[in-house]
Amino acid sequence: MSHYRSTLREAIRAALVAAATSAGARVYVNPTDDRTRFPALVLEDDGEAQRALTMPAGADRVIERRYTFTVRAEVQQVAGYDDARDTLAAEVESALATAGVVSGVKAITPAGCDFSQDNGGERPIAVATQRFEALYFTTQGAPGVPI
Amino acid sequence: MTFAAAIARANVAVFRHLADVRASLDNVAVSGVYDNPYATALNGMATRQPRFQLLDQYAVRTVQGSTLRIIDGAQAGTRYRVSGVEPDGTGVTTLLLERQP
């Protein structure tokens, strides 16, 4: 049985590709390889808060899940890198704000953003790491099936 | 001969053999050692770190914002902005380069 997080990540990836952001199809999920072409988006797991909503314990118990993930908007270019980074981040926020973009998820909410920059290479690198929280529910016995 | 003079002579001799790339530095022809190694930054973003090493005497007027254009080799014609000037204290200066469009 696959966890619903697997479905969720793939749906988010597909939504970001379909949104035709400036990163195009360069949307990577928990990558281990270096990214070599930019702009690019990187989706990474952050964590998941879980809470039982019903009693008694058992397979049918409803679990509230708040899955947090980050989308890194990665830009590497000579000029306007900060604006390009923020434009890409805005495209991501917009794409994930669409209701029903991921079936089974009640809401995807922005939860904070961090910025980093590196000037040690041949072009300045700028990154916005946007955190999101995805709210969904499953039963305790079927974490792969949202309710 | 002072130690400093010996080092200066050694640098000239070394660069005579190793300075294999000609470039135009603020429109002045210079020779130096050009490297452009692969590097990663910020958790997996691939980049390059181009740099040009030359004798101090050819970099006296070089500042951040100077321009360097490679004349020889596979990178011939590539233009860079100098983003850093780093004399090593022994007579050799490393220019950190930022690629220009």
Short mmCIF file of C-alpha atoms in Angstrom, two decimals:
data_model
loop_
_atom_site.label_atom_id
_atom_site.label_comp_id
_atom_site.label_asym_id
_atom_site.label_seq_id
_atom_site.Cartn_x
_atom_site.Cartn_y
_atom_site.Cartn_z
CA MET A 1 0.00 0.00 0.00
CA SER A 2 1.45 3.35 -0.95
CA HIS A 3 0.99 6.29 1.36
CA TYR A 4 -1.16 9.14 0.15
CA ARG A 5 1.88 11.40 0.37
CA SER A 6 3.23 9.64 -2.71
CA THR A 7 0.07 10.52 -4.63
CA LEU A 8 0.16 14.02 -3.27
CA ARG A 9 3.75 14.69 -4.31
CA GLU A 10 3.11 13.42 -7.82
CA ALA A 11 -0.05 15.51 -8.11
CA ILE A 12 1.80 18.62 -6.99
CA ARG A 13 4.58 17.94 -9.45
CA ALA A 14 2.07 17.47 -12.26
CA ALA A 15 0.25 20.65 -11.27
CA LEU A 16 3.46 22.67 -11.32
CA VAL A 17 4.42 21.31 -14.74
CA ALA A 18 0.93 21.96 -16.08
CA ALA A 19 1.05 25.52 -14.78
CA ALA A 20 3.75 26.26 -17.36
CA THR A 21 5.86 28.27 -14.97
CA SER A 22 9.16 29.71 -16.09
CA ALA A 23 10.74 26.45 -14.90
CA GLY A 24 8.75 24.50 -17.50
CA ALA A 25 9.09 20.76 -16.99
CA ARG A 26 12.10 21.15 -14.71
CA VAL A 27 10.20 20.16 -11.58
CA TYR A 28 12.06 17.67 -9.39
CA VAL A 29 10.81 15.73 -6.40
CA ASN A 30 13.25 15.01 -3.56
CA PRO A 31 16.13 14.97 -6.05
CA THR A 32 19.53 13.48 -5.39
CA ASP A 33 21.10 14.65 -8.64
CA ASP A 34 22.42 18.15 -9.10
CA ARG A 35 20.23 20.46 -11.11
CA THR A 36 22.07 21.69 -14.19
CA ARG A 37 19.48 23.78 -16.01
CA PHE A 38 17.55 26.70 -14.60
CA PRO A 39 15.09 28.02 -13.62
CA ALA A 40 14.03 24.89 -11.79
CA LEU A 41 11.61 23.85 -9.08
CA VAL A 42 12.42 21.36 -6.35
CA LEU A 43 9.69 19.80 -4.26
CA GLU A 44 10.91 18.39 -0.96
CA ASP A 45 9.25 16.79 2.04
CA ASP A 46 9.35 18.76 5.26
CA GLY A 47 7.17 16.90 7.74
CA GLU A 48 3.66 15.87 8.65
CA ALA A 49 1.74 16.69 11.83
CA GLN A 50 -0.86 14.04 12.62
CA ARG A 51 -3.74 14.03 15.05
CA ALA A 52 -6.48 11.54 15.84
CA LEU A 53 -9.93 13.11 15.68
CA THR A 54 -12.10 10.29 16.86
CA MET A 55 -12.30 7.60 19.50
CA PRO A 56 -11.87 4.73 20.01
CA ALA A 57 -8.54 3.73 18.49
CA GLY A 58 -8.72 1.41 15.54
CA ALA A 59 -8.43 1.13 11.82
CA ASP A 60 -11.44 3.36 11.20
CA ARG A 61 -10.20 6.20 13.38
CA VAL A 62 -9.94 9.47 11.45
CA ILE A 63 -6.50 11.01 11.32
CA GLU A 64 -6.02 14.66 10.50
CA ARG A 65 -2.80 15.15 8.58
CA ARG A 66 -0.97 18.37 7.90
CA TYR A 67 1.74 17.53 5.43
CA THR A 68 4.30 20.26 5.00
CA PHE A 69 6.53 20.49 1.99
CA THR A 70 8.76 23.05 0.36
CA VAL A 71 9.05 24.16 -3.22
CA ARG A 72 12.42 25.71 -4.02
CA ALA A 73 12.34 28.22 -6.85
CA GLU A 74 15.90 28.04 -8.20
CA VAL A 75 17.27 30.68 -10.52
CA GLN A 76 20.75 31.16 -11.89
CA GLN A 77 21.25 34.14 -14.16
CA VAL A 78 23.36 37.25 -14.52
CA ALA A 79 20.85 40.02 -13.99
CA GLY A 80 17.45 40.27 -12.38
CA TYR A 81 17.90 37.05 -10.46
CA ASP A 82 15.96 38.20 -7.42
CA ASP A 83 12.98 39.31 -9.48
CA ALA A 84 13.09 36.13 -11.56
CA ARG A 85 13.15 34.09 -8.35
CA ASP A 86 10.13 35.90 -6.96
CA THR A 87 8.25 35.63 -10.25
CA LEU A 88 8.80 31.89 -10.23
CA ALA A 89 7.74 31.66 -6.59
CA ALA A 90 4.58 33.59 -7.42
CA GLU A 91 3.82 31.19 -10.24
CA VAL A 92 4.14 28.32 -7.80
CA GLU A 93 1.85 29.91 -5.22
CA SER A 94 -0.71 30.63 -7.90
CA ALA A 95 -0.57 27.11 -9.30
CA LEU A 96 -1.13 25.52 -5.90
CA ALA A 97 -3.88 27.94 -4.92
CA THR A 98 -6.28 26.48 -7.43
CA ALA A 99 -9.05 24.60 -5.64
CA GLY A 100 -8.93 20.88 -6.29
CA VAL A 101 -5.46 20.96 -7.80
CA VAL A 102 -4.74 17.85 -5.75
CA SER A 103 -7.72 15.60 -5.21
CA GLY A 104 -8.26 14.48 -1.64
CA VAL A 105 -6.52 17.52 -0.19
CA LYS A 106 -8.77 19.97 1.62
CA ALA A 107 -6.41 22.92 1.34
CA ILE A 108 -2.88 23.85 0.41
CA THR A 109 -1.77 26.89 2.36
CA PRO A 110 1.45 28.93 2.11
CA ALA A 111 3.30 28.71 5.41
CA GLY A 112 6.41 30.81 4.98
CA CYS A 113 9.27 31.55 2.65
CA ASP A 114 13.06 31.75 3.04
CA PHE A 115 15.59 33.19 0.64
CA SER A 116 19.19 32.39 -0.12
CA GLN A 117 21.75 33.63 -2.57
CA ASP A 118 25.18 32.50 -3.71
CA ASN A 119 27.59 34.61 -5.73
CA GLY A 120 30.51 32.20 -5.91
CA GLY A 121 29.81 30.82 -9.35
CA GLU A 122 29.77 32.05 -12.91
CA ARG A 123 26.27 33.46 -12.43
CA PRO A 124 24.47 34.61 -9.29
CA ILE A 125 22.19 31.98 -7.79
CA ALA A 126 18.97 32.91 -6.06
CA VAL A 127 16.59 30.55 -4.30
CA ALA A 128 13.21 31.05 -2.67
CA THR A 129 12.17 28.16 -0.46
CA GLN A 130 8.40 28.37 -0.14
CA ARG A 131 6.76 26.19 2.51
CA PHE A 132 3.22 24.88 2.12
CA GLU A 133 0.89 22.92 4.32
CA ALA A 134 -1.48 20.41 2.75
CA LEU A 135 -4.42 19.36 4.91
CA TYR A 136 -5.95 15.94 4.33
CA PHE A 137 -7.61 13.17 6.28
CA THR A 138 -7.39 9.42 6.21
CA THR A 139 -8.42 6.63 8.48
CA GLN A 140 -5.72 5.16 10.66
CA GLY A 141 -5.90 1.86 8.85
CA ALA A 142 -5.76 3.26 5.34
CA PRO A 143 -3.18 6.06 5.12
CA GLY A 144 -3.17 5.77 1.37
CA VAL A 145 -6.80 6.72 0.94
CA PRO A 146 -7.91 10.28 1.65
CA ILE A 147 -11.38 10.89 3.02
CA MET B 1 68.93 38.52 -4.18
CA THR B 2 66.13 39.00 -1.69
CA PHE B 3 63.60 36.27 -1.09
CA ALA B 4 60.87 38.48 -2.57
CA ALA B 5 62.90 38.98 -5.70
CA ALA B 6 63.48 35.25 -5.97
CA ILE B 7 59.77 34.59 -5.69
CA ALA B 8 59.04 37.20 -8.35
CA ARG B 9 61.54 35.58 -10.71
CA ALA B 10 60.06 32.18 -10.00
CA ASN B 11 56.54 33.45 -10.70
CA VAL B 12 57.63 34.86 -14.04
CA ALA B 13 59.30 31.59 -14.95
CA VAL B 14 56.31 29.53 -13.87
CA PHE B 15 53.82 31.69 -15.75
CA ARG B 16 55.99 31.56 -18.85
CA HIS B 17 55.21 27.84 -18.94
CA LEU B 18 51.75 27.63 -17.38
CA ALA B 19 50.02 30.77 -18.64
CA ASP B 20 48.47 29.09 -21.63
CA VAL B 21 45.47 31.34 -22.24
CA ARG B 22 45.50 34.80 -23.69
CA ALA B 23 42.79 37.19 -22.69
CA SER B 24 41.82 40.79 -22.97
CA LEU B 25 41.58 42.42 -19.56
CA ASP B 26 39.97 45.84 -19.84
CA ASN B 27 41.19 45.85 -23.44
CA VAL B 28 44.77 45.01 -22.49
CA ALA B 29 46.22 41.70 -23.68
CA VAL B 30 47.34 39.44 -20.82
CA SER B 31 48.33 35.81 -20.39
CA GLY B 32 47.28 33.65 -17.52
CA VAL B 33 45.91 30.38 -16.24
CA TYR B 34 42.21 29.90 -16.87
CA ASP B 35 40.16 27.39 -14.88
CA ASN B 36 36.45 26.74 -14.98
CA PRO B 37 35.74 23.88 -12.57
CA TYR B 38 32.37 22.34 -11.85
CA ALA B 39 30.86 23.25 -8.50
CA THR B 40 27.58 23.04 -6.66
CA ALA B 41 25.91 25.63 -4.50
CA LEU B 42 22.87 25.88 -2.27
CA ASN B 43 22.14 22.19 -2.00
CA GLY B 44 22.60 20.75 -5.45
CA MET B 45 22.60 23.60 -7.93
CA ALA B 46 25.29 22.99 -10.51
CA THR B 47 27.43 25.87 -11.59
CA ARG B 48 30.93 26.72 -12.72
CA GLN B 49 33.55 28.77 -10.94
CA PRO B 50 35.62 30.42 -13.66
CA ARG B 51 38.78 32.18 -12.59
CA PHE B 52 41.85 33.61 -14.20
CA GLN B 53 45.27 33.72 -12.56
CA LEU B 54 47.92 36.15 -13.67
CA LEU B 55 50.92 37.98 -12.35
CA ASP B 56 50.14 40.89 -10.04
CA GLN B 57 51.76 43.37 -12.38
CA TYR B 58 49.07 42.75 -14.99
CA ALA B 59 46.21 43.18 -12.55
CA VAL B 60 47.21 46.43 -10.90
CA ARG B 61 44.29 48.37 -12.34
CA THR B 62 41.81 45.51 -12.26
CA VAL B 63 38.76 46.10 -10.09
CA GLN B 64 35.36 44.52 -9.54
CA GLY B 65 33.47 45.28 -12.71
CA SER B 66 36.48 44.99 -14.99
CA THR B 67 35.90 42.92 -18.11
CA LEU B 68 37.86 39.95 -19.30
CA ARG B 69 37.44 38.28 -22.66
CA ILE B 70 39.06 34.94 -23.38
CA ILE B 71 40.98 34.94 -26.66
CA ASP B 72 42.33 31.39 -26.87
CA GLY B 73 40.99 27.88 -26.64
CA ALA B 74 37.55 26.37 -26.33
CA GLN B 75 36.28 29.38 -24.40
CA ALA B 76 37.50 31.89 -26.96
CA GLY B 77 35.19 34.86 -27.14
CA THR B 78 33.62 34.27 -23.75
CA ARG B 79 33.17 37.51 -21.85
CA TYR B 80 33.31 37.84 -18.11
CA ARG B 81 32.84 40.51 -15.52
CA VAL B 82 35.45 40.45 -12.78
CA SER B 83 33.56 39.88 -9.54
CA GLY B 84 36.58 39.49 -7.30
CA VAL B 85 40.27 40.41 -7.30
CA GLU B 86 42.31 38.20 -4.98
CA PRO B 87 46.05 38.77 -4.78
CA ASP B 88 47.62 35.84 -2.93
CA GLY B 89 50.50 37.88 -1.52
CA THR B 90 53.18 36.03 -3.46
CA GLY B 91 52.87 37.90 -6.74
CA VAL B 92 49.92 36.09 -8.26
CA THR B 93 46.37 37.45 -8.51
CA THR B 94 43.26 35.38 -9.03
CA LEU B 95 40.34 37.03 -10.77
CA LEU B 96 36.93 35.60 -9.93
CA LEU B 97 34.73 35.78 -13.00
CA GLU B 98 31.05 36.19 -13.67
CA ARG B 99 29.84 35.19 -17.10
CA GLN B 100 28.30 37.86 -19.26
CA PRO B 101 25.49 37.25 -21.73
#
